[in-house]
Amino acid sequence: MTRKAFFISDGTGITAEALGNSLLAQFENIEFEKVTLPYIDTVEKAEKVAADISAAHHEDGERPILIDTIVNEEIRQVLSNTDALKIDIFSTFIKPMEREFGVDSSYSVGKSHGIVEATRYKERIDSVNFAIDNDDGARTKQYDQADIILVGVSRCGKTPTCLYMALQFGIKAANYPLTEEDLEKESLPDCLKPYEDKLYGLTIDPFQLAAIRHERRPNSRYASLDQCDAEVRFVERMLKKQGIDFINTTTFSIEEISTRIMADRGLKRRIS
């Protein structure tokens, strides 16, 4: 079964998309064709969207799913006339809260994703810059400033995890690739030894690692299954020997990996 789902917002669409994806993910036997439409902030734009939804219904023979975070009442009225399963996130959650608090919501567009506080925004940017500057062991002299240092073999997910932690949590995350030479010694590189309490390991299934590396360097020793298997076994043995926590990234998303690291190490998010 395939259904079309529209995520619609008069802002960035991030909230509608995030909550919508979480809801749709509960229906594993249905394939969703997803369309995100941000900045639907005029009646004219809403009328065009309504026409597209009606066309999708006519074409597919099934009602589209409409998940929105629209604030403007006129725009919401236009969308309410469409023949779709409508999930109005704001009215679903905000109306009960208004009744509970005894006050009306401000109904501000983009409130959760705007630059509300300059200091927090700067912390986000500083953390992202730190992750970029300290990618792949580029600046080990800055490790004293790091909140966490991810270690593991090449292409096991260190860089995207660091960037996600920086962007979403304001965490200063560095990463260091353990080379074949490091693994053969079964000991940490000298530059990491002063920061053992900040280290966290990432490992991965050798078959998946080989597939990822093959896209980068096809038919190379670097991408061979034997090489990947040897490196993974070495790194896991070394991390266990050193008593360093690690997670196998094979079946986890970047979001799950990052959240697990935050919880394991008791790191507190600096931005919201």
Coordinates of C-alpha atoms in Angstrom, one line a residue:
M1 CA 0.0 0.0 0.0
T2 CA 1.3 3.5 -0.9
R3 CA -0.2 6.8 0.4
K4 CA 0.9 10.3 -0.2
A5 CA 1.6 12.5 2.8
F6 CA 1.9 16.3 2.8
F7 CA 3.9 18.1 5.6
I8 CA 2.7 21.7 5.4
S9 CA 3.9 24.7 7.4
D10 CA 3.9 28.5 7.3
G11 CA 7.5 28.3 8.6
T12 CA 10.3 26.0 7.9
G13 CA 8.3 22.8 8.1
I14 CA 10.8 21.2 10.4
T15 CA 8.2 20.5 13.2
A16 CA 5.6 19.1 10.8
E17 CA 8.1 16.9 9.1
A18 CA 9.7 15.6 12.3
L19 CA 6.4 14.8 14.1
G20 CA 4.8 13.6 10.9
N21 CA 7.7 11.2 10.2
S22 CA 7.4 9.9 13.7
L23 CA 3.7 9.2 13.3
L24 CA 4.0 7.6 9.9
A25 CA 6.9 5.4 11.0
Q26 CA 4.5 3.4 13.1
F27 CA 2.9 2.0 10.0
E28 CA 5.6 -0.3 8.6
N29 CA 3.4 -2.0 6.0
I30 CA 2.5 1.3 4.2
E31 CA 4.9 3.1 1.9
F32 CA 4.5 6.9 2.1
E33 CA 5.3 9.3 -0.7
K34 CA 6.2 12.4 1.3
V35 CA 6.0 16.0 0.2
T36 CA 7.2 18.8 2.5
L37 CA 5.8 22.3 1.7
P38 CA 7.4 25.1 3.9
Y39 CA 6.4 28.7 3.9
I40 CA 2.8 28.3 2.9
D41 CA 2.1 31.7 4.4
T42 CA -0.6 33.2 2.1
V43 CA -4.1 32.2 1.1
E44 CA -2.9 32.0 -2.5
K45 CA -0.2 29.5 -1.7
A46 CA -2.7 27.5 0.4
E47 CA -5.2 27.4 -2.5
K48 CA -2.4 26.0 -4.8
V49 CA -1.6 23.4 -2.1
A50 CA -5.3 22.5 -1.8
A51 CA -5.5 22.0 -5.5
D52 CA -2.4 19.7 -5.4
I53 CA -3.9 17.6 -2.6
S54 CA -7.2 17.3 -4.5
A55 CA -5.2 16.2 -7.6
A56 CA -3.3 13.6 -5.6
H57 CA -6.6 12.2 -4.3
H58 CA -8.0 12.0 -7.8
E59 CA -4.9 10.4 -9.1
D60 CA -4.3 7.8 -6.3
G61 CA -7.8 7.0 -5.4
E62 CA -6.9 7.4 -1.7
R63 CA -7.1 10.3 0.6
P64 CA -3.7 12.0 1.1
I65 CA -2.4 12.5 4.6
L66 CA -2.1 16.2 5.5
I67 CA 0.0 17.1 8.6
D68 CA 0.4 20.8 9.2
T69 CA 1.6 23.4 11.7
I70 CA -0.2 26.3 10.1
V71 CA -0.8 29.2 12.4
N72 CA -2.9 31.6 10.2
E73 CA -6.6 30.9 10.6
E74 CA -7.5 31.8 7.0
I75 CA -4.9 29.5 5.6
R76 CA -6.0 26.7 7.9
Q77 CA -9.6 27.2 6.7
V78 CA -8.5 26.8 3.1
L79 CA -6.7 23.5 3.9
S80 CA -9.6 22.3 6.0
N81 CA -11.7 22.1 2.9
T82 CA -9.5 19.6 1.2
D83 CA -10.5 15.9 1.1
A84 CA -7.6 14.6 3.1
L85 CA -6.9 13.0 6.5
K86 CA -6.0 16.2 8.3
I87 CA -3.7 16.2 11.4
D88 CA -3.5 19.8 12.7
I89 CA -0.6 19.5 15.1
F90 CA -1.1 23.0 16.7
S91 CA -4.8 22.6 17.4
T92 CA -4.3 19.0 18.6
F93 CA -1.8 20.0 21.2
I94 CA -2.1 23.7 21.8
K95 CA -5.9 23.9 22.4
P96 CA -5.8 21.5 25.5
M97 CA -2.8 23.5 26.8
E98 CA -4.7 26.8 26.4
R99 CA -7.5 25.3 28.4
E100 CA -5.1 24.0 31.1
F101 CA -3.2 27.3 31.4
G102 CA -6.2 29.6 31.0
V103 CA -4.4 31.8 28.5
D104 CA -4.3 31.9 24.7
S105 CA -1.2 30.9 22.8
S106 CA 0.8 33.6 20.9
Y107 CA 0.5 31.5 17.7
S108 CA 3.9 32.8 16.5
V109 CA 5.2 31.4 13.2
G110 CA 8.7 29.8 13.4
K111 CA 8.9 30.2 17.2
S112 CA 10.7 26.9 17.9
H113 CA 13.3 27.4 15.1
G114 CA 14.1 31.1 15.2
I115 CA 17.1 32.7 16.7
V116 CA 15.4 33.4 20.0
E117 CA 18.5 33.9 22.0
A118 CA 21.8 35.1 20.5
T119 CA 24.0 33.3 23.0
R120 CA 22.5 29.9 22.3
Y121 CA 22.7 30.5 18.6
K122 CA 26.4 31.4 18.9
E123 CA 27.0 28.2 20.9
R124 CA 25.4 26.2 18.1
I125 CA 27.7 27.8 15.5
D126 CA 30.8 27.5 17.7
S127 CA 30.1 23.8 18.2
V128 CA 29.6 23.1 14.5
N129 CA 32.8 25.0 13.7
F130 CA 34.6 22.9 16.4
A131 CA 33.3 19.7 14.9
I132 CA 34.5 20.7 11.4
D133 CA 37.9 21.9 12.6
N134 CA 38.5 18.7 14.6
D135 CA 37.3 16.2 12.1
D136 CA 39.6 13.2 11.4
G137 CA 42.2 14.1 14.0
A138 CA 42.9 17.5 12.3
R139 CA 43.7 19.5 15.4
T140 CA 44.5 17.3 18.4
K141 CA 45.8 20.3 20.3
Q142 CA 42.2 21.5 20.8
Y143 CA 41.1 18.2 22.4
D144 CA 41.2 19.9 25.9
Q145 CA 38.1 21.9 24.7
A146 CA 36.2 18.9 23.6
D147 CA 33.2 17.5 25.4
I148 CA 33.6 14.1 23.7
I149 CA 36.1 12.6 21.3
L150 CA 34.8 9.8 19.0
V151 CA 37.3 7.1 17.9
G152 CA 36.9 4.3 15.4
V153 CA 37.9 3.0 12.0
S154 CA 37.5 5.1 8.9
R155 CA 33.9 5.4 7.7
C156 CA 32.1 4.1 10.7
G157 CA 30.0 7.3 11.2
K158 CA 32.2 9.5 13.4
T159 CA 31.9 12.7 11.3
P160 CA 28.1 12.8 10.9
T161 CA 27.6 11.9 14.5
C162 CA 29.9 14.8 15.6
L163 CA 28.1 17.3 13.4
Y164 CA 24.7 16.1 14.6
M165 CA 25.7 16.5 18.2
A166 CA 27.0 19.9 17.5
L167 CA 24.0 21.1 15.6
Q168 CA 21.3 19.6 17.8
F169 CA 22.8 19.6 21.3
G170 CA 25.6 22.3 21.1
I171 CA 28.2 19.6 22.0
K172 CA 31.8 20.2 21.1
A173 CA 32.6 16.8 19.5
A174 CA 35.9 15.8 17.9
N175 CA 36.8 12.6 16.2
Y176 CA 40.0 10.6 15.6
P177 CA 40.4 7.8 13.0
L178 CA 42.2 4.8 14.4
T179 CA 44.7 3.7 11.7
E180 CA 45.9 0.2 10.9
E181 CA 49.2 1.1 12.8
D182 CA 47.3 2.1 15.9
L183 CA 45.2 -1.1 15.9
E184 CA 48.2 -3.4 15.4
K185 CA 49.8 -1.8 18.6
E186 CA 46.5 -2.3 20.4
S187 CA 47.1 0.9 22.3
L188 CA 45.9 4.4 22.0
P189 CA 47.9 7.0 20.0
D190 CA 49.9 9.3 22.3
C191 CA 47.7 12.3 21.4
L192 CA 44.6 10.6 22.8
K193 CA 46.1 9.2 26.1
P194 CA 45.6 12.5 28.1
Y195 CA 41.9 12.5 27.1
E196 CA 40.9 8.9 27.9
D197 CA 37.9 10.1 29.9
K198 CA 36.5 11.9 26.9
L199 CA 36.9 9.0 24.4
Y200 CA 33.9 7.1 23.1
G201 CA 34.2 4.4 20.4
L202 CA 32.1 3.6 17.3
T203 CA 32.3 0.3 15.6
I204 CA 30.3 -1.3 12.7
D205 CA 29.5 -4.6 11.0
P206 CA 32.4 -5.4 8.6
F207 CA 30.1 -6.2 5.7
Q208 CA 28.5 -2.8 6.0
L209 CA 31.8 -1.1 6.4
A210 CA 33.1 -2.8 3.2
A211 CA 30.0 -1.6 1.3
I212 CA 30.5 2.0 2.5
R213 CA 34.2 2.0 1.7
H214 CA 33.6 0.4 -1.7
E215 CA 31.6 3.5 -2.8
R216 CA 34.6 5.6 -1.9
R217 CA 37.5 3.4 -3.2
P218 CA 36.1 0.5 -5.3
N219 CA 38.1 -2.7 -5.4
S220 CA 40.8 -1.4 -3.1
R221 CA 42.4 -3.2 -0.2
Y222 CA 40.9 -0.4 2.0
A223 CA 37.4 -1.6 1.0
S224 CA 38.1 -5.4 1.0
L225 CA 36.0 -7.4 3.5
D226 CA 39.2 -9.0 4.9
Q227 CA 40.6 -5.6 5.7
C228 CA 37.4 -4.3 7.2
D229 CA 36.9 -7.4 9.3
A230 CA 40.4 -7.2 10.7
E231 CA 40.1 -3.5 11.5
V232 CA 36.8 -3.9 13.3
R233 CA 38.1 -6.8 15.3
F234 CA 41.2 -4.9 16.3
V235 CA 39.3 -1.8 17.3
E236 CA 36.8 -3.6 19.4
R237 CA 39.6 -5.5 21.1
M238 CA 41.5 -2.4 21.8
L239 CA 38.5 -0.5 23.1
K240 CA 37.6 -3.3 25.5
K241 CA 41.2 -3.5 26.7
Q242 CA 41.3 0.2 27.4
G243 CA 37.9 0.2 29.1
I244 CA 36.4 2.6 26.6
D245 CA 32.6 2.6 26.0
F246 CA 31.6 2.0 22.4
I247 CA 28.5 1.4 20.3
N248 CA 28.0 -0.6 17.2
T249 CA 26.5 1.8 14.7
T250 CA 25.3 -0.8 12.2
T251 CA 21.6 -0.7 12.9
F252 CA 21.3 2.7 14.5
S253 CA 20.5 6.1 13.0
I254 CA 22.8 9.1 13.6
E255 CA 20.1 10.5 15.9
E256 CA 20.0 7.3 18.0
I257 CA 23.8 7.1 18.1
S258 CA 24.1 10.7 19.3
T259 CA 21.4 10.3 21.9
R260 CA 22.9 7.1 23.2
I261 CA 26.3 8.8 23.6
M262 CA 24.8 11.8 25.4
A263 CA 23.0 9.4 27.8
D264 CA 26.0 7.1 28.4
R265 CA 28.3 10.0 29.2
G266 CA 25.8 12.2 31.0
L267 CA 26.3 15.1 28.6
K268 CA 23.9 18.0 28.9
R269 CA 22.6 19.8 25.8
R270 CA 23.5 23.4 25.6
I271 CA 20.9 24.5 23.2
S272 CA 17.2 23.9 22.8

